[in-house]
GROMACS .gro file of C-alpha atoms in nm:
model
  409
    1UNK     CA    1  -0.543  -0.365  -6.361
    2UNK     CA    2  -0.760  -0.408  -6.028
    3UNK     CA    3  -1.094  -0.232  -6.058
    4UNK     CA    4  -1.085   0.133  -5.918
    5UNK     CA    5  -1.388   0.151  -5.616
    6UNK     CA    6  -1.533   0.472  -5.542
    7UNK     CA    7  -1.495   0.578  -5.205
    8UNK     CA    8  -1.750   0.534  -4.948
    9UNK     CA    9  -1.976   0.870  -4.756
   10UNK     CA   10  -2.096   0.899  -4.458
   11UNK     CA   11  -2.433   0.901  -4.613
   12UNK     CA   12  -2.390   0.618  -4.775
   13UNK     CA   13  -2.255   0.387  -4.477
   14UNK     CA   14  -2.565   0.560  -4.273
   15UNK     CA   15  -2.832   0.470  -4.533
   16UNK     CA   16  -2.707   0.094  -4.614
   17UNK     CA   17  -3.020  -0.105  -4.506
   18UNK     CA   18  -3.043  -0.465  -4.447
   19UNK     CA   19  -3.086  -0.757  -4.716
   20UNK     CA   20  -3.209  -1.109  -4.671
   21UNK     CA   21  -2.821  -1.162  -4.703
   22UNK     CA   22  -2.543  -1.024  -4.610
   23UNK     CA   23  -2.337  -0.787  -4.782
   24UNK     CA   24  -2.062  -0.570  -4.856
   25UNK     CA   25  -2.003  -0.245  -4.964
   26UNK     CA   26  -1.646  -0.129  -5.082
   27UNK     CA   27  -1.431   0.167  -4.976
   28UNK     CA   28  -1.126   0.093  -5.098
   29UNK     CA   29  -0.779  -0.042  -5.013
   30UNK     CA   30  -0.939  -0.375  -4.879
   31UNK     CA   31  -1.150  -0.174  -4.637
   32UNK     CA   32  -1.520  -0.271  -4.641
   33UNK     CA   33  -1.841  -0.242  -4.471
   34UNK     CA   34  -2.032  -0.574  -4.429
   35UNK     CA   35  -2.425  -0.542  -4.346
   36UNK     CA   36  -2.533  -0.840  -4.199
   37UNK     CA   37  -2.906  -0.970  -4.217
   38UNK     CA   38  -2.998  -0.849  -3.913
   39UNK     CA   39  -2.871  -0.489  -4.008
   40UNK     CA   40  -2.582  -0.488  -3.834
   41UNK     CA   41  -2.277  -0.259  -3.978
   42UNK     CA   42  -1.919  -0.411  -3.931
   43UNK     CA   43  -1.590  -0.287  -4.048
   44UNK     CA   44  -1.357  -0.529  -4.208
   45UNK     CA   45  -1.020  -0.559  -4.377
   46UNK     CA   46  -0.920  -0.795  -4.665
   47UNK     CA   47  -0.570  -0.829  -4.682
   48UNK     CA   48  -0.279  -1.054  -4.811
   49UNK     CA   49  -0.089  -1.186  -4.504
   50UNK     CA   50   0.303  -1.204  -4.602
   51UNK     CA   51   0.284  -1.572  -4.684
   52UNK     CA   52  -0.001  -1.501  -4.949
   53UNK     CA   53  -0.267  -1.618  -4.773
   54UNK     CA   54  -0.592  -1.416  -4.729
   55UNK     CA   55  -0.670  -1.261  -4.382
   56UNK     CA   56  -0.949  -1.063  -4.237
   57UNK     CA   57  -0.947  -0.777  -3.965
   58UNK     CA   58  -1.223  -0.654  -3.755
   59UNK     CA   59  -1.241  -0.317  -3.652
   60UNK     CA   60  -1.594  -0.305  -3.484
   61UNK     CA   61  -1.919  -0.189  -3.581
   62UNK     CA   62  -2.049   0.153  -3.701
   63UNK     CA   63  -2.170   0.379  -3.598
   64UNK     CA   64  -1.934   0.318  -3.282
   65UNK     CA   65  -1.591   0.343  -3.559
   66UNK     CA   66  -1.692   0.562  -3.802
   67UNK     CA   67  -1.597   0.582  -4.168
   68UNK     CA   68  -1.299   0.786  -4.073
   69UNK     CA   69  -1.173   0.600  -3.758
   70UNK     CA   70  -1.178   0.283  -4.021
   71UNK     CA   71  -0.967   0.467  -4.288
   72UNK     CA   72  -0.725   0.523  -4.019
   73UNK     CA   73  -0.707   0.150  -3.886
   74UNK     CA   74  -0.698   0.056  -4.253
   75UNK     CA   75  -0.379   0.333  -4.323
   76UNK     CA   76  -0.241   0.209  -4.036
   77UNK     CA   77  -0.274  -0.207  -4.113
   78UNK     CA   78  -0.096  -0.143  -4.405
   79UNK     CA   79   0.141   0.084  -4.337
   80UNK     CA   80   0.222  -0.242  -4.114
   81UNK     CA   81   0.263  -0.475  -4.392
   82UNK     CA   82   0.463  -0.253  -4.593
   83UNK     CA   83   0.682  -0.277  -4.322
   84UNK     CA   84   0.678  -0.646  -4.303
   85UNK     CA   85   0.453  -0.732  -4.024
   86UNK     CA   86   0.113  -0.868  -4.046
   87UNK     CA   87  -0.154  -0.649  -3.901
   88UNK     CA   88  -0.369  -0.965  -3.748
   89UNK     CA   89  -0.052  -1.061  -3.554
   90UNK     CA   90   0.027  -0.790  -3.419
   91UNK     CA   91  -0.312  -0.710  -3.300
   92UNK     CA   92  -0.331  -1.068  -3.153
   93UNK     CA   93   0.031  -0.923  -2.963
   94UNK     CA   94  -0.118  -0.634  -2.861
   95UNK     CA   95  -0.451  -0.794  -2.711
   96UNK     CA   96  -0.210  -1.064  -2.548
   97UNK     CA   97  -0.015  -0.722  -2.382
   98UNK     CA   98  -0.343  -0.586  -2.275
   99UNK     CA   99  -0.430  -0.905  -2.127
  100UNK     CA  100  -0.095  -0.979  -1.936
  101UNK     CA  101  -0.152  -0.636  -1.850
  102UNK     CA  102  -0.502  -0.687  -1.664
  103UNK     CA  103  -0.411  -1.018  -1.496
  104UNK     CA  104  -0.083  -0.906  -1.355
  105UNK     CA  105  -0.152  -0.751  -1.055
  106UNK     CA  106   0.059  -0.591  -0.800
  107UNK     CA  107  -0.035  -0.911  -0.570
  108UNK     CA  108  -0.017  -1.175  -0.809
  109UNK     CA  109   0.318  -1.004  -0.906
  110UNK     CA  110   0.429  -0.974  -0.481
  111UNK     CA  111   0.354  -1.352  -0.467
  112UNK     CA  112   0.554  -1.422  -0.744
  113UNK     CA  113   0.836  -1.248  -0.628
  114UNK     CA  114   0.824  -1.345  -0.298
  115UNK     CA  115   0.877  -1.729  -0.424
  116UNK     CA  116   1.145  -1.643  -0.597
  117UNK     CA  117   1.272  -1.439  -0.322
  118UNK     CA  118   1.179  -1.703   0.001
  119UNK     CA  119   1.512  -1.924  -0.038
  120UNK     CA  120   1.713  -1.634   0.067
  121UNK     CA  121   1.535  -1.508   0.382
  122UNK     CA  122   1.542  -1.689   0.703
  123UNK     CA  123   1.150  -1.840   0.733
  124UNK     CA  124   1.089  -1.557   0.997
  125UNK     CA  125   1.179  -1.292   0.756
  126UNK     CA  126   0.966  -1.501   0.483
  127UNK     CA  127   0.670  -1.458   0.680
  128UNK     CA  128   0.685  -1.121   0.812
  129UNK     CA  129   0.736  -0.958   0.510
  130UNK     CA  130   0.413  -1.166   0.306
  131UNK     CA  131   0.261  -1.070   0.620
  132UNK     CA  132   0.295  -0.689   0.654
  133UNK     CA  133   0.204  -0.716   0.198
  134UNK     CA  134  -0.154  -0.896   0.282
  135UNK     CA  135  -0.250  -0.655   0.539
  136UNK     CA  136  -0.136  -0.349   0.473
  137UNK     CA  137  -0.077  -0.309   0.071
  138UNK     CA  138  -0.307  -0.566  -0.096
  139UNK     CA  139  -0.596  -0.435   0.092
  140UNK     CA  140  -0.567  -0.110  -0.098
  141UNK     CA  141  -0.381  -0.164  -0.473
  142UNK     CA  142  -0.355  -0.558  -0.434
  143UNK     CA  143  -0.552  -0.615  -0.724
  144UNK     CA  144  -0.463  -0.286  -0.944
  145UNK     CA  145  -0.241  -0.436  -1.270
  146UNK     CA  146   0.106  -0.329  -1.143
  147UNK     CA  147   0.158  -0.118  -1.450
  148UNK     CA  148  -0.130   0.093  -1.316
  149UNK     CA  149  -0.046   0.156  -0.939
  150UNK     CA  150   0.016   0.499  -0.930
  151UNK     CA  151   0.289   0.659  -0.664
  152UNK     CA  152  -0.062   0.807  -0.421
  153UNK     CA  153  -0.142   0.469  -0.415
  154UNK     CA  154   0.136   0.329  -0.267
  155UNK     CA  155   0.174   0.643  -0.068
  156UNK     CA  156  -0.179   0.627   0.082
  157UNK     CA  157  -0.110   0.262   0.178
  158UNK     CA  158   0.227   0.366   0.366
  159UNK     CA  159   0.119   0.678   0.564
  160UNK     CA  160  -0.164   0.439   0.730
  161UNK     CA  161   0.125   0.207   0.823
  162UNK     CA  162   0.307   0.549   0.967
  163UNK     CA  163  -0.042   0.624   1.150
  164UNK     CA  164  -0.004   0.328   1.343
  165UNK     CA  165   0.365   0.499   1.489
  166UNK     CA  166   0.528   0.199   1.296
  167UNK     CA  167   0.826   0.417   1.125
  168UNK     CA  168   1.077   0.123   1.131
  169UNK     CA  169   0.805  -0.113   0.918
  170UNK     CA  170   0.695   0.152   0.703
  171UNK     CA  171   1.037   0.219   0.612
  172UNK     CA  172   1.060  -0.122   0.527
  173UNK     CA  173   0.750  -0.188   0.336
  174UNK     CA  174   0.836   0.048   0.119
  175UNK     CA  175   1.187  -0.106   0.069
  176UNK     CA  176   1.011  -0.452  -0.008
  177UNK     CA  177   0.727  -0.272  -0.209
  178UNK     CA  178   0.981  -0.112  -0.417
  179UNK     CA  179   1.165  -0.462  -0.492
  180UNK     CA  180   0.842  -0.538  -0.588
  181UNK     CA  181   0.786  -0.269  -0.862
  182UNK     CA  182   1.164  -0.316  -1.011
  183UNK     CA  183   1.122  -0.748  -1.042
  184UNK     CA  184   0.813  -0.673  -1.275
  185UNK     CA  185   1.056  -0.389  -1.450
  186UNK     CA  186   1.259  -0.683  -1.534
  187UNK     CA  187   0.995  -0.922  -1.650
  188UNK     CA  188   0.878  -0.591  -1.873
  189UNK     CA  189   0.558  -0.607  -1.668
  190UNK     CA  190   0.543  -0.213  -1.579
  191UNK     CA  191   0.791   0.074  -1.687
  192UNK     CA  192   0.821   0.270  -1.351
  193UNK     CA  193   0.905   0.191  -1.006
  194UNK     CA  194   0.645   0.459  -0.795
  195UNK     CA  195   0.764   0.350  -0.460
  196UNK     CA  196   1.110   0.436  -0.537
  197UNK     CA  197   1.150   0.801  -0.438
  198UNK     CA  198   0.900   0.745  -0.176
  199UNK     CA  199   1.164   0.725   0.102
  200UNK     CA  200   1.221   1.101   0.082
  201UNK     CA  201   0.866   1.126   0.171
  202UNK     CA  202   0.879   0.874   0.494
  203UNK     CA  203   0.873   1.048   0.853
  204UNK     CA  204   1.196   0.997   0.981
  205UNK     CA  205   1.227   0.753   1.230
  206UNK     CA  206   1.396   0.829   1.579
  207UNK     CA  207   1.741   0.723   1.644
  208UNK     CA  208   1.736   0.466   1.947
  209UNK     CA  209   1.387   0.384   1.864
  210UNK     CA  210   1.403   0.073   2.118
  211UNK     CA  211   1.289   0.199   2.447
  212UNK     CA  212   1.556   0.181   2.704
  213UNK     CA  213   1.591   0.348   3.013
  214UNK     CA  214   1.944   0.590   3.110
  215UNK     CA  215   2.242   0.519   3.329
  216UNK     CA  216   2.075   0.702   3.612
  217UNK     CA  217   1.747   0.553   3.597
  218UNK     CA  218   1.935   0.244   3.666
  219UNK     CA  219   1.897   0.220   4.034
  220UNK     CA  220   1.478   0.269   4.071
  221UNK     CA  221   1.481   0.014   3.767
  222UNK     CA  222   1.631  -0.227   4.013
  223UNK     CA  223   1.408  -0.155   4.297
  224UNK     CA  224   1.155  -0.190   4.063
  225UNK     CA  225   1.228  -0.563   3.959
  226UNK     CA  226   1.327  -0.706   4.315
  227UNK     CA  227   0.996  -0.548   4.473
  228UNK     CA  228   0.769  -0.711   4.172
  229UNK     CA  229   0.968  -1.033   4.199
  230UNK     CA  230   0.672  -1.212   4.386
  231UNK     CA  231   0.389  -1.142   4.039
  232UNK     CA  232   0.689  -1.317   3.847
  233UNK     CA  233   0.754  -1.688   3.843
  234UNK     CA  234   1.137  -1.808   3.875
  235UNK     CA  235   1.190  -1.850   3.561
  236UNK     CA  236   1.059  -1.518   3.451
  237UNK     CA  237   1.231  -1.349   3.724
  238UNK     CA  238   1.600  -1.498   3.670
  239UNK     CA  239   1.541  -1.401   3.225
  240UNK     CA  240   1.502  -1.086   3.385
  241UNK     CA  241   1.822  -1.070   3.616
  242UNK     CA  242   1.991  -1.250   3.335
  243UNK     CA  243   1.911  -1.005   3.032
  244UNK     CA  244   2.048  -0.703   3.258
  245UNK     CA  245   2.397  -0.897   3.348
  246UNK     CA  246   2.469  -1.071   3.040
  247UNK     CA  247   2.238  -0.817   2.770
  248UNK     CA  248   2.254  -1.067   2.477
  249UNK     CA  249   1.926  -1.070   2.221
  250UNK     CA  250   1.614  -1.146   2.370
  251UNK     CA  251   1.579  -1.467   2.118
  252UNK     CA  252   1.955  -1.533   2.218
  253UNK     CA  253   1.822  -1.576   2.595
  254UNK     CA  254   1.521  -1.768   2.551
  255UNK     CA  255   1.623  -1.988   2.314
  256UNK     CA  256   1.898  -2.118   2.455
  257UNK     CA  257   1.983  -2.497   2.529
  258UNK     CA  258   2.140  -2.640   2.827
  259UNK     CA  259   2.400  -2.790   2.600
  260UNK     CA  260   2.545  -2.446   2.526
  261UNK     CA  261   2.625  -2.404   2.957
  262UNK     CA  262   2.850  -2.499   3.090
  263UNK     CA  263   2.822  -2.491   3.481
  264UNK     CA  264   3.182  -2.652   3.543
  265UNK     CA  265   3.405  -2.403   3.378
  266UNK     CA  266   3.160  -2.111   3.379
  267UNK     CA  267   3.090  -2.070   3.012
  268UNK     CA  268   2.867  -1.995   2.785
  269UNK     CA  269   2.935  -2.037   2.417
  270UNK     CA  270   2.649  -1.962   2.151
  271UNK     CA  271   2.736  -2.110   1.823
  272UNK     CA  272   2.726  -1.872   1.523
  273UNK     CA  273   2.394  -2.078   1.387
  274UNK     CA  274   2.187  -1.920   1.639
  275UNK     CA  275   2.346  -1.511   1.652
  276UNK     CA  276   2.149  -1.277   1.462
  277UNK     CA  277   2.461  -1.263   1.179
  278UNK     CA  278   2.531  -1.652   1.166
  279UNK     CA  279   2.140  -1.680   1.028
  280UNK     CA  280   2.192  -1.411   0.783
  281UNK     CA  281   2.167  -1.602   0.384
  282UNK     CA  282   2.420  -1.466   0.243
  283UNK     CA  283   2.774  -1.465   0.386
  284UNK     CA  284   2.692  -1.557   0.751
  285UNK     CA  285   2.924  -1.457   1.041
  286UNK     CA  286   3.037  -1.811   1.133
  287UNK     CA  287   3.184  -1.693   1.460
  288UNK     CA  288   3.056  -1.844   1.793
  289UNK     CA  289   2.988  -1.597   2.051
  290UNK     CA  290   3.157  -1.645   2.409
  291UNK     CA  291   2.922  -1.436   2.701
  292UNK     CA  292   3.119  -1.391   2.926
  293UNK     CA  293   2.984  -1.506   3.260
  294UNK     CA  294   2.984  -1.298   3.546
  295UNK     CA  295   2.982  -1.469   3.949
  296UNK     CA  296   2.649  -1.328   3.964
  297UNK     CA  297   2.564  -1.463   3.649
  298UNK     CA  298   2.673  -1.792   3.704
  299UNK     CA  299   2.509  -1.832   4.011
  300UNK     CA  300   2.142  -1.719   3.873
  301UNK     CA  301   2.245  -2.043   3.578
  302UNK     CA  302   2.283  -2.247   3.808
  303UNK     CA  303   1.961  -2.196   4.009
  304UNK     CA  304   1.797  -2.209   3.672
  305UNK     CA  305   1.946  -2.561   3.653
  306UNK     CA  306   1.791  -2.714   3.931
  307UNK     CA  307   1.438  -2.599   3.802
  308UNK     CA  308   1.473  -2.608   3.462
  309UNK     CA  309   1.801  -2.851   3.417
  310UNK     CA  310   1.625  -3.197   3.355
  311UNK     CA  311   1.468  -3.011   3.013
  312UNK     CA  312   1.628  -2.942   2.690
  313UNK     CA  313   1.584  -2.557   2.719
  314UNK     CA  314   1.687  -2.281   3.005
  315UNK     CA  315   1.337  -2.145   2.980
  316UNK     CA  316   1.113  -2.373   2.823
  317UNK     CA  317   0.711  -2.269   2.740
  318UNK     CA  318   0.506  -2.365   3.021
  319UNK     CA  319   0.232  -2.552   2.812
  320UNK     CA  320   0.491  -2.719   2.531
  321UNK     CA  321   0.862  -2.752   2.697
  322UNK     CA  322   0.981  -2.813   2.396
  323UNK     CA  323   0.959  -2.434   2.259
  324UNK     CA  324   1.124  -2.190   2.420
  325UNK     CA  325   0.920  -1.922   2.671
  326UNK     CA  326   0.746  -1.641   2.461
  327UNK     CA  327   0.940  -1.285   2.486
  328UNK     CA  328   0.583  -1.166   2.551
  329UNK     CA  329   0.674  -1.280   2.880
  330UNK     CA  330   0.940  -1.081   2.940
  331UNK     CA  331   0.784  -0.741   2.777
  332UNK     CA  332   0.442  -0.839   3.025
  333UNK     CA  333   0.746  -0.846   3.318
  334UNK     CA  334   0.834  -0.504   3.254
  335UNK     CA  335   0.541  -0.393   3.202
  336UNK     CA  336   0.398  -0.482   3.540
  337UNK     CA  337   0.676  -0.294   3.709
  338UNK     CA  338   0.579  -0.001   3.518
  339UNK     CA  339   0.797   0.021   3.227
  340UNK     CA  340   0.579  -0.062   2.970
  341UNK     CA  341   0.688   0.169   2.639
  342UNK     CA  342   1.054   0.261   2.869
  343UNK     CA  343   1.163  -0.043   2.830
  344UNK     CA  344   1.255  -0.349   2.643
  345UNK     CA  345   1.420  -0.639   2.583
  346UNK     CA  346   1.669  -0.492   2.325
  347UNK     CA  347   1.674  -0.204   2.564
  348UNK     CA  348   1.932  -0.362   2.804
  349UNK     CA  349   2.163  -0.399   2.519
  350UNK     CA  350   2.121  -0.024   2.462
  351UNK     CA  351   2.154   0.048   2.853
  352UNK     CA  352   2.488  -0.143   2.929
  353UNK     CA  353   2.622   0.018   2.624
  354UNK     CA  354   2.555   0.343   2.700
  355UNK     CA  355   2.691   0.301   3.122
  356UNK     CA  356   2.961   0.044   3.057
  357UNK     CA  357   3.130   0.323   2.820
  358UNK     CA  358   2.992   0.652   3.020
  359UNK     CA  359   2.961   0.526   3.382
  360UNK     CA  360   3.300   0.273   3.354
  361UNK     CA  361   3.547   0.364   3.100
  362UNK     CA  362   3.555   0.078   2.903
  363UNK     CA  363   3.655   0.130   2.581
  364UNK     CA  364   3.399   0.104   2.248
  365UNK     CA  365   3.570  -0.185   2.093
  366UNK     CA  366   3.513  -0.375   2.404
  367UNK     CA  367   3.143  -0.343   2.415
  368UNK     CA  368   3.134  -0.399   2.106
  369UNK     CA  369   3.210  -0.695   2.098
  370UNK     CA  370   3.028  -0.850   2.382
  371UNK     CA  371   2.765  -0.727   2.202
  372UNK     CA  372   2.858  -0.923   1.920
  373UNK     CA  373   2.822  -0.604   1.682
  374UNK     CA  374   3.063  -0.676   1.363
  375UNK     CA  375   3.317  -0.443   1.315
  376UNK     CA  376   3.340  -0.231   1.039
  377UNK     CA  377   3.642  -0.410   0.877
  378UNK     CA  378   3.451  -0.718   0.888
  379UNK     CA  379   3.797  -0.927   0.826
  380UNK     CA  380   3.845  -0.836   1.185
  381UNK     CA  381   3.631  -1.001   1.315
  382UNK     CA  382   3.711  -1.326   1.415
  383UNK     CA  383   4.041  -1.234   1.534
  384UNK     CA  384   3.844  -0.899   1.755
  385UNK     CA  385   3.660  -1.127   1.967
  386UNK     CA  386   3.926  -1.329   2.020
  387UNK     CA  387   4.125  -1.071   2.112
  388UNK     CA  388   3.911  -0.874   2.365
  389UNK     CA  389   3.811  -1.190   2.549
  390UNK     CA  390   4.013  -1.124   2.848
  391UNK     CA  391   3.869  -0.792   2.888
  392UNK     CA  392   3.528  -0.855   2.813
  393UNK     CA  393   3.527  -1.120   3.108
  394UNK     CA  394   3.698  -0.868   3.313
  395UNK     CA  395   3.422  -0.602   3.182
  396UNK     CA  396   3.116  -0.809   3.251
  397UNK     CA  397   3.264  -0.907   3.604
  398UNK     CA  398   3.274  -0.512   3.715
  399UNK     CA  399   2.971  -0.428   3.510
  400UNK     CA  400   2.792  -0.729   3.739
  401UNK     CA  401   2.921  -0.565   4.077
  402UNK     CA  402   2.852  -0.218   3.955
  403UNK     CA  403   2.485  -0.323   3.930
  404UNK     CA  404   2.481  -0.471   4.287
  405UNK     CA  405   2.660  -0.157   4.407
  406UNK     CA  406   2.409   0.080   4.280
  407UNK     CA  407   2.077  -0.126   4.416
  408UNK     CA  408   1.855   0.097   4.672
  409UNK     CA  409   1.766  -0.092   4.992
   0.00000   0.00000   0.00000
């Protein structure tokens, strides 16, 4: 029969002095208190692991645990091993958790993501959203353990980004942030998402946020452009002329090859690799997009050609010809004739949408198209384009002399 030990008091743990050895003094249950040399008080536990062997646990130093707090580690290491789980182990687990816990911080957790994430975003994408993370999020909860960011912080970090007037990328930070937050729910990292329900919290962003100018302002625009030709160079001024005729994405324009023109037959055929849908990862739009060239249009190409033919590009960079001219370019354009913040690059798609339906009577689907919008059965949509092609060329042929009927001497 083991040997029954009479429970420690407090005023017994508080009076143990120190020996020229160590040693221990019995409360029961395993539990002791060990007084080491140098007078120090520690807590231990002497227990049986579950494949016989002896084990010790720590649990700190009185008079920081006191007699009681140890009685309830004790109660609570063996209530462990009655249920079949050694106490040291699972205190080894749960110092492991904490640790995880420290080290795994929302940024270390972003980066991860993001390389798991990068081989389904186009490299722009890529960048721009590990961009918009390093300065506006990690700055202020980068290095919090995710499990720990709390929904102000992420808040806090977003309403800067909406301080700046950026709606559209706060809207989408907190899309990416959130993404974020559910991957490490996943790898059991956190619990809680606390960008999720931010979006009800967002300021709503405009409708038609790119700046474009209406049908009626239409005529002093024009004006404005052929009296500010001369502070544009040719190239510069015929993007211009050329965005307004034709209205395809700014990257569409500037981008394009030579090899895509053809001067003989008048066409212009972009190939689905380079439309914004063709790029997309995951079940790209392999359609090629036919522009539809008006007279005018042609005839701006094919001054282009003689100064900018013998290159790879239609408007090649100035400094390196073999990258395309910045839209910068185009956006410093406008804004020497006064537009800048009326008017944009995207805002010419916007503008011959809004005239060519209003102004001319041609019907949505048509536009649409040109526009190279998908429609909303998306099994259409090869077989749409095809199928407006006459009328688009017919459209962009009267939307072309509707612009140079409208021009103010």
């Amino acid at each position: 029969m083991p040997r029954r030990v009479a429970p420690l008091t407090d005023l017994k743990v508080r009076s143990a002095k120190k020996r020229e050895k160590a040693y221990k003094l019995a409360d029961g249950g395993g539990l002791y208190l060990e007084v080491t040399p140098a007078g120090a008080k520690l807590w231990r536990l002497k227990y049986r692991q579950l494949n016989g062997k002896e084990n010790k646990l720590h649990f700190g130093a009185y008079p920081d645990v006191s007699l009681a707090a140890a009685r309830e580690r004790r109660d609570a290491a063996r209530t462990l091993l009655g249920a079949g789980i050694d106490p040291g182990q699972a205190r080894d687990a749960e110092a492991e958790k904490a640790r995880a816990i420290s080290e795994n911080t929302f940024e270390k957790i972003a980066r991860e993501w993001h390389g798991k994430m990068i081989k389904s975003w186009q490299p722009q994408t890529a960048e721009n959203i590990l961009h918009r993370f390093e300065l506006d999020l990690f700055p202020v909860f980068g290095g919090v353990p995710i499990a720990e960011v709390k929904v102000a912080d992420v808040l806090k970090a977003i309403r800067v980004v909406e301080g700046r007037g950026a709606l559209e990328v706060a809207k989408r930070l907190t899309s990416d942030c959130s993404r974020v937050f559910n991957y490490a729910i996943r790898c059991e990292l956190t619990e809680r998402n606390p960008a999720a329900l931010l979006g009800e919290v967002l300021e709503p962003r405009e409708k038609g946020h790119f700046a474009a100018i209406e049908a009626d302002e239409l005529p002093k625009f024009l004006k404005a452009l052929y009296t500010n030709e001369a502070c544009m160079g040719m190239p510069v001024r015929i993007a211009m002329r050329l965005m307004l005729l034709v209205f395809v994405r700014t990257s569409e324009l500037i981008e394009t090859p030579w090899s895509e023109i053809d001067l003989e037959k008048g066409e212009w055929i972009i190939p689905w690799t380079r439309m914004k849908r063709g790029k997309r990862k995951i079940k790209p739009d392999k359609t090629d997009h036919h522009v539809c060239l008006s007279v005018q249009a042609l005839a701006l190409l094919r001054e282009l050609h003689r100064l900018t033919g013998g290159g790879m590009l239609l408007f090649p960079n100035m400094r390196h010809p073999q990258r395309p001219m910045s839209n910068m370019a185009l956006l410093k354009a406008l804004e020497r004739m006064g537009y800048k913040g009326d008017m944009t690059g995207h805002g010419f798609r916007a503008l011959a949408m809004s005239t060519l339906k209003e102004r001319l009577g041609i019907r949505h689907e048509v536009v649409d198209r040109q526009l190279a919008h998908a429609p909303k059965d998306k099994l259409e949509s090869a077989y749409d384009r095809a199928r407006y092609l006459d009328e688009r060329k017919a459209m962009m042929q009267k939307w072309a002399d509707y612009i140079d009927s409208i021009q103010i001497d």
